[in-house]
Amino acid sequence: MRKILIAGNWKMYKTQAECKQFLQAFLPELEEVDEKRGVILCPTFTSLGAMSASLHGGRVRLGAQNIHWEDTGAYTGEVSGPMLTEANVSYAIVGHSERRQYFGETDKTVNWRLRAAQKHDITPILCVGESKEQRDAGDTEKVITQQIEQDLIGIDQKNLVIAYEPIWAIGTGDTCEAVEANRTIGLIRSLLDNSNVSIQYGGSVRPNNIDEIMAQPEIDGALVGGASLDPAGFARIVNFKTPANLSQ
Ligand code: 13P
């Protein structure tokens, strides 16, 4: 069964104190949210411990923003699977375009990180997406296909989430048209062995466009950056309305 998953990627925002403030405002807003919707928050590594203590094993799951492929070793600045599971992390974002763009992440290292996450029973959220130049050149399908094929070599598709994040839509307010995102996510699904993998859309998701995005049949959730930093805004996103309850 495809699961609905709404995740907040906090990138390099929020101190531990700010994380706690967020939770105080956000958690009460979850009471009415359908149990079937998974809610994930991905703070920086330094806030995982404090977040875990505040969440008390409730319905919000914790995600990390990356994971190293080795369990231990001389890898300055990296964090490994055993360190994340100790902090009750259930998900790890892998291959985010900001990692690929600014920190030299390649399909090879993305693949190693995916394997490490699965080895530690952490569900990886694999990010794929094309740049503006690639889109303008008509290469979206080619780029996505290559990323999916390379990144998923030897990966168990039963413990996997994918996020389609067109780079040109990230942090720009320039959301991918919902039908276009739906089409590309359909393409991604057609490349998988397991059609039940949950596939999220990410890129300028906001309270005012989440209902339209989630109304698309191929889209199983959202990976939200900027709009997940505000508790009221993210609460509205998590409480998205489906076509059945839009008029309520
Ligand atoms: P924005 O929602 O700020 O566009 O960021 C999307 C993103 O990169 C989530 O991983």
Short mmCIF file of C-alpha atoms and ligand atoms in Angstrom, two decimals:
data_model
loop_
_atom_site.label_atom_id
_atom_site.label_comp_id
_atom_site.label_asym_id
_atom_site.label_seq_id
_atom_site.Cartn_x
_atom_site.Cartn_y
_atom_site.Cartn_z
CA MET A 1 0.00 0.00 0.00
CA ARG A 2 1.27 3.45 -0.92
CA LYS A 3 1.49 5.57 2.22
CA ILE A 4 0.79 9.28 2.46
CA LEU A 5 3.88 10.96 3.91
CA ILE A 6 4.29 14.66 4.59
CA ALA A 7 7.84 15.58 5.58
CA GLY A 8 9.43 18.83 6.67
CA ASN A 9 13.06 19.31 5.65
CA TRP A 10 14.38 22.01 7.93
CA LYS A 11 17.74 22.25 6.13
CA MET A 12 20.16 24.45 8.14
CA TYR A 13 17.45 26.20 10.15
CA LYS A 14 16.33 26.07 13.82
CA THR A 15 18.34 25.71 17.01
CA GLN A 16 17.25 23.15 19.59
CA ALA A 17 15.28 25.83 21.45
CA GLU A 18 13.51 26.82 18.23
CA CYS A 19 12.69 23.18 17.49
CA LYS A 20 11.00 22.85 20.89
CA GLN A 21 9.02 26.05 20.33
CA PHE A 22 7.88 24.71 16.97
CA LEU A 23 6.65 21.46 18.51
CA GLN A 24 4.69 23.26 21.22
CA ALA A 25 2.68 25.06 18.56
CA PHE A 26 2.57 22.25 15.99
CA LEU A 27 1.75 19.08 17.92
CA PRO A 28 -1.74 20.19 19.10
CA GLU A 29 -2.63 20.83 15.44
CA LEU A 30 -2.16 17.14 14.66
CA GLU A 31 -5.08 15.89 16.71
CA GLU A 32 -7.52 15.98 13.81
CA VAL A 33 -5.11 14.63 11.21
CA ASP A 34 -6.07 11.27 9.72
CA GLU A 35 -4.01 8.50 11.35
CA LYS A 36 -3.10 7.18 7.92
CA ARG A 37 -1.06 10.29 7.12
CA GLY A 38 2.57 9.97 8.15
CA VAL A 39 4.21 13.13 9.47
CA ILE A 40 8.01 13.43 9.44
CA LEU A 41 10.30 16.22 10.64
CA CYS A 42 13.93 16.40 9.55
CA PRO A 43 15.89 18.83 11.74
CA THR A 44 19.66 19.28 11.74
CA PHE A 45 21.74 16.53 13.35
CA THR A 46 22.30 18.62 16.49
CA SER A 47 18.56 18.82 17.21
CA LEU A 48 17.69 15.14 16.69
CA GLY A 49 18.23 14.19 20.35
CA ALA A 50 16.15 17.07 21.72
CA MET A 51 13.41 16.46 19.16
CA SER A 52 13.32 12.76 19.98
CA ALA A 53 12.88 13.55 23.69
CA SER A 54 10.08 16.05 22.94
CA LEU A 55 8.22 13.72 20.59
CA HIS A 56 8.02 10.88 23.17
CA GLY A 57 7.42 8.30 20.47
CA GLY A 58 4.23 10.08 19.31
CA ARG A 59 2.94 10.11 15.76
CA VAL A 60 5.59 12.43 14.32
CA ARG A 61 8.56 10.45 13.02
CA LEU A 62 12.07 11.83 12.95
CA GLY A 63 14.16 12.05 9.82
CA ALA A 64 17.82 12.94 9.29
CA GLN A 65 19.03 15.05 6.39
CA ASN A 66 21.77 12.64 5.42
CA ILE A 67 23.53 9.42 6.50
CA HIS A 68 27.07 8.17 5.93
CA TRP A 69 27.73 4.81 4.28
CA GLU A 70 30.09 3.52 6.99
CA ASP A 71 29.12 2.86 10.61
CA THR A 72 32.31 4.40 12.01
CA GLY A 73 35.55 5.79 10.60
CA ALA A 74 37.70 8.79 9.85
CA TYR A 75 35.00 10.80 8.05
CA THR A 76 35.08 14.26 9.60
CA GLY A 77 31.71 15.98 9.56
CA GLU A 78 29.63 12.89 8.80
CA VAL A 79 27.02 11.01 10.85
CA SER A 80 26.31 7.26 10.62
CA GLY A 81 23.36 4.90 10.84
CA PRO A 82 23.99 3.68 14.43
CA MET A 83 24.21 7.31 15.59
CA LEU A 84 20.89 8.09 13.93
CA THR A 85 19.02 5.03 15.18
CA GLU A 86 20.20 5.90 18.71
CA ALA A 87 18.34 9.21 18.24
CA ASN A 88 15.18 7.34 17.12
CA VAL A 89 15.52 8.37 13.51
CA SER A 90 13.18 6.47 11.17
CA TYR A 91 13.91 8.24 7.86
CA ALA A 92 16.94 9.79 6.17
CA ILE A 93 16.90 12.17 3.22
CA VAL A 94 19.49 10.99 0.70
CA GLY A 95 20.70 12.71 -2.45
CA HIS A 96 19.00 16.06 -1.90
CA SER A 97 19.86 18.38 -4.78
CA GLU A 98 21.60 20.77 -2.35
CA ARG A 99 23.91 17.91 -1.36
CA ARG A 100 24.48 17.01 -5.00
CA GLN A 101 25.05 20.65 -5.98
CA TYR A 102 27.15 22.02 -3.10
CA PHE A 103 28.75 18.98 -1.48
CA GLY A 104 29.79 16.79 -4.36
CA GLU A 105 27.21 14.06 -3.84
CA THR A 106 27.14 11.68 -6.82
CA ASP A 107 24.85 8.83 -7.83
CA LYS A 108 27.55 6.48 -6.47
CA THR A 109 27.67 8.05 -2.99
CA VAL A 110 23.88 8.38 -3.00
CA ASN A 111 23.67 4.64 -3.66
CA TRP A 112 26.07 3.86 -0.79
CA ARG A 113 24.07 6.07 1.57
CA LEU A 114 20.79 4.41 0.57
CA ARG A 115 22.29 0.99 1.32
CA ALA A 116 23.54 2.19 4.72
CA ALA A 117 20.11 3.55 5.66
CA GLN A 118 18.39 0.28 4.79
CA LYS A 119 21.03 -1.74 6.64
CA HIS A 120 20.01 0.13 9.80
CA ASP A 121 16.25 -0.10 9.16
CA ILE A 122 16.07 3.58 8.37
CA THR A 123 13.79 4.34 5.42
CA PRO A 124 15.69 6.49 2.93
CA ILE A 125 13.91 9.33 1.15
CA LEU A 126 15.75 9.43 -2.17
CA CYS A 127 15.58 12.84 -3.86
CA VAL A 128 15.73 13.12 -7.63
CA GLY A 129 15.05 16.03 -9.95
CA GLU A 130 16.24 17.97 -12.96
CA SER A 131 17.78 21.45 -13.16
CA LYS A 132 16.24 24.32 -15.12
CA GLU A 133 18.78 23.88 -17.94
CA GLN A 134 18.02 20.16 -18.18
CA ARG A 135 14.29 20.87 -18.21
CA ASP A 136 14.63 23.58 -20.87
CA ALA A 137 16.68 21.18 -22.99
CA GLY A 138 13.85 18.61 -22.79
CA ASP A 139 16.04 16.24 -20.76
CA THR A 140 13.83 15.78 -17.68
CA GLU A 141 12.93 12.18 -18.48
CA LYS A 142 16.52 11.23 -19.31
CA VAL A 143 17.94 12.81 -16.13
CA ILE A 144 15.34 11.27 -13.85
CA THR A 145 15.70 7.85 -15.45
CA GLN A 146 19.47 7.92 -15.02
CA GLN A 147 19.24 9.00 -11.38
CA ILE A 148 16.69 6.31 -10.55
CA GLU A 149 18.64 3.57 -12.33
CA GLN A 150 22.02 4.50 -10.83
CA ASP A 151 20.84 5.35 -7.33
CA LEU A 152 18.72 2.24 -6.85
CA ILE A 153 21.28 -0.42 -7.82
CA GLY A 154 20.92 -3.19 -5.21
CA ILE A 155 18.35 -1.23 -3.19
CA ASP A 156 15.35 -2.93 -1.55
CA GLN A 157 12.32 -1.13 -2.93
CA LYS A 158 10.17 -2.30 -0.02
CA ASN A 159 11.87 0.10 2.38
CA LEU A 160 12.12 3.22 0.26
CA VAL A 161 10.50 6.60 -0.30
CA ILE A 162 11.26 8.78 -3.32
CA ALA A 163 10.88 12.54 -3.53
CA TYR A 164 10.64 14.19 -6.94
CA GLU A 165 12.12 17.63 -6.42
CA PRO A 166 12.66 19.64 -9.61
CA ILE A 167 15.65 21.85 -8.73
CA TRP A 168 14.13 24.90 -10.43
CA ALA A 169 11.13 24.71 -8.09
CA ILE A 170 13.10 24.53 -4.82
CA GLY A 171 12.95 27.68 -2.73
CA THR A 172 11.88 29.75 -5.72
CA GLY A 173 8.11 29.96 -5.22
CA ASP A 174 7.97 28.56 -8.74
CA THR A 175 6.00 25.36 -8.04
CA CYS A 176 5.94 22.69 -10.70
CA GLU A 177 2.40 22.50 -12.12
CA ALA A 178 0.61 19.77 -10.21
CA VAL A 179 -0.25 17.87 -13.39
CA GLU A 180 3.35 18.04 -14.60
CA ALA A 181 4.62 16.78 -11.23
CA ASN A 182 2.02 14.03 -11.44
CA ARG A 183 3.27 13.02 -14.88
CA THR A 184 6.93 12.89 -13.84
CA ILE A 185 6.09 10.94 -10.70
CA GLY A 186 4.16 8.50 -12.88
CA LEU A 187 7.31 8.12 -14.97
CA ILE A 188 9.35 7.42 -11.83
CA ARG A 189 6.82 4.80 -10.73
CA SER A 190 7.03 3.12 -14.12
CA LEU A 191 10.79 2.68 -13.59
CA LEU A 192 10.36 0.87 -10.25
CA ASP A 193 9.94 -2.83 -9.54
CA ASN A 194 7.62 -2.05 -6.63
CA SER A 195 4.68 0.15 -7.61
CA ASN A 196 3.82 0.65 -3.92
CA VAL A 197 6.78 2.93 -3.20
CA SER A 198 5.51 6.24 -1.83
CA ILE A 199 6.61 9.10 -4.08
CA GLN A 200 6.51 12.66 -2.76
CA TYR A 201 6.61 15.96 -4.58
CA GLY A 202 8.93 18.72 -3.30
CA GLY A 203 9.59 22.28 -4.45
CA SER A 204 7.76 25.38 -3.19
CA VAL A 205 4.97 23.41 -1.54
CA ARG A 206 2.84 25.91 0.39
CA PRO A 207 -0.42 25.92 2.37
CA ASN A 208 -2.13 27.41 -0.69
CA ASN A 209 -1.07 24.75 -3.21
CA ILE A 210 -0.95 21.55 -1.13
CA ASP A 211 -4.60 20.61 -1.79
CA GLU A 212 -4.10 20.71 -5.55
CA ILE A 213 -0.83 18.76 -5.32
CA MET A 214 -2.34 16.06 -3.12
CA ALA A 215 -5.34 15.74 -5.42
CA GLN A 216 -3.04 14.24 -8.08
CA PRO A 217 -3.35 10.46 -8.30
CA GLU A 218 0.38 9.65 -8.51
CA ILE A 219 1.51 11.96 -5.69
CA ASP A 220 1.73 10.33 -2.27
CA GLY A 221 2.95 13.22 -0.18
CA ALA A 222 5.24 16.20 0.01
CA LEU A 223 8.78 17.06 1.04
CA VAL A 224 8.49 20.63 2.27
CA GLY A 225 11.34 23.07 2.87
CA GLY A 226 10.61 26.72 3.70
CA ALA A 227 6.92 26.29 4.46
CA SER A 228 7.63 23.58 7.04
CA LEU A 229 9.46 26.04 9.31
CA ASP A 230 6.27 27.76 10.40
CA PRO A 231 4.09 25.59 12.69
CA ALA A 232 0.76 27.03 11.54
CA GLY A 233 1.69 26.80 7.85
CA PHE A 234 3.03 23.26 8.15
CA ALA A 235 -0.03 22.25 10.16
CA ARG A 236 -2.21 23.43 7.26
CA ILE A 237 -0.08 21.41 4.85
CA VAL A 238 -0.37 18.26 6.96
CA ASN A 239 -4.12 18.91 7.21
CA PHE A 240 -4.44 19.13 3.43
CA LYS A 241 -7.93 18.67 2.09
CA THR A 242 -8.73 15.94 -0.38
CA PRO A 243 -11.29 16.45 -3.16
CA ALA A 244 -13.84 14.68 -0.92
CA ASN A 245 -13.56 17.26 1.87
CA LEU A 246 -12.51 20.37 -0.07
CA SER A 247 -15.87 22.04 0.43
CA GLN A 248 -15.85 21.51 4.22
P1 13P B 1 11.14 24.51 -0.61
O1 13P B 1 9.85 23.90 -0.10
O2 13P B 1 11.67 25.60 0.29
O3 13P B 1 11.05 24.89 -2.04
O4 13P B 1 12.25 23.34 -0.51
C1 13P B 1 11.98 22.09 -1.03
C2 13P B 1 13.02 21.15 -0.60
O5 13P B 1 14.17 21.25 -0.98
C3 13P B 1 12.64 20.10 0.36
O6 13P B 1 13.63 19.13 0.48
#
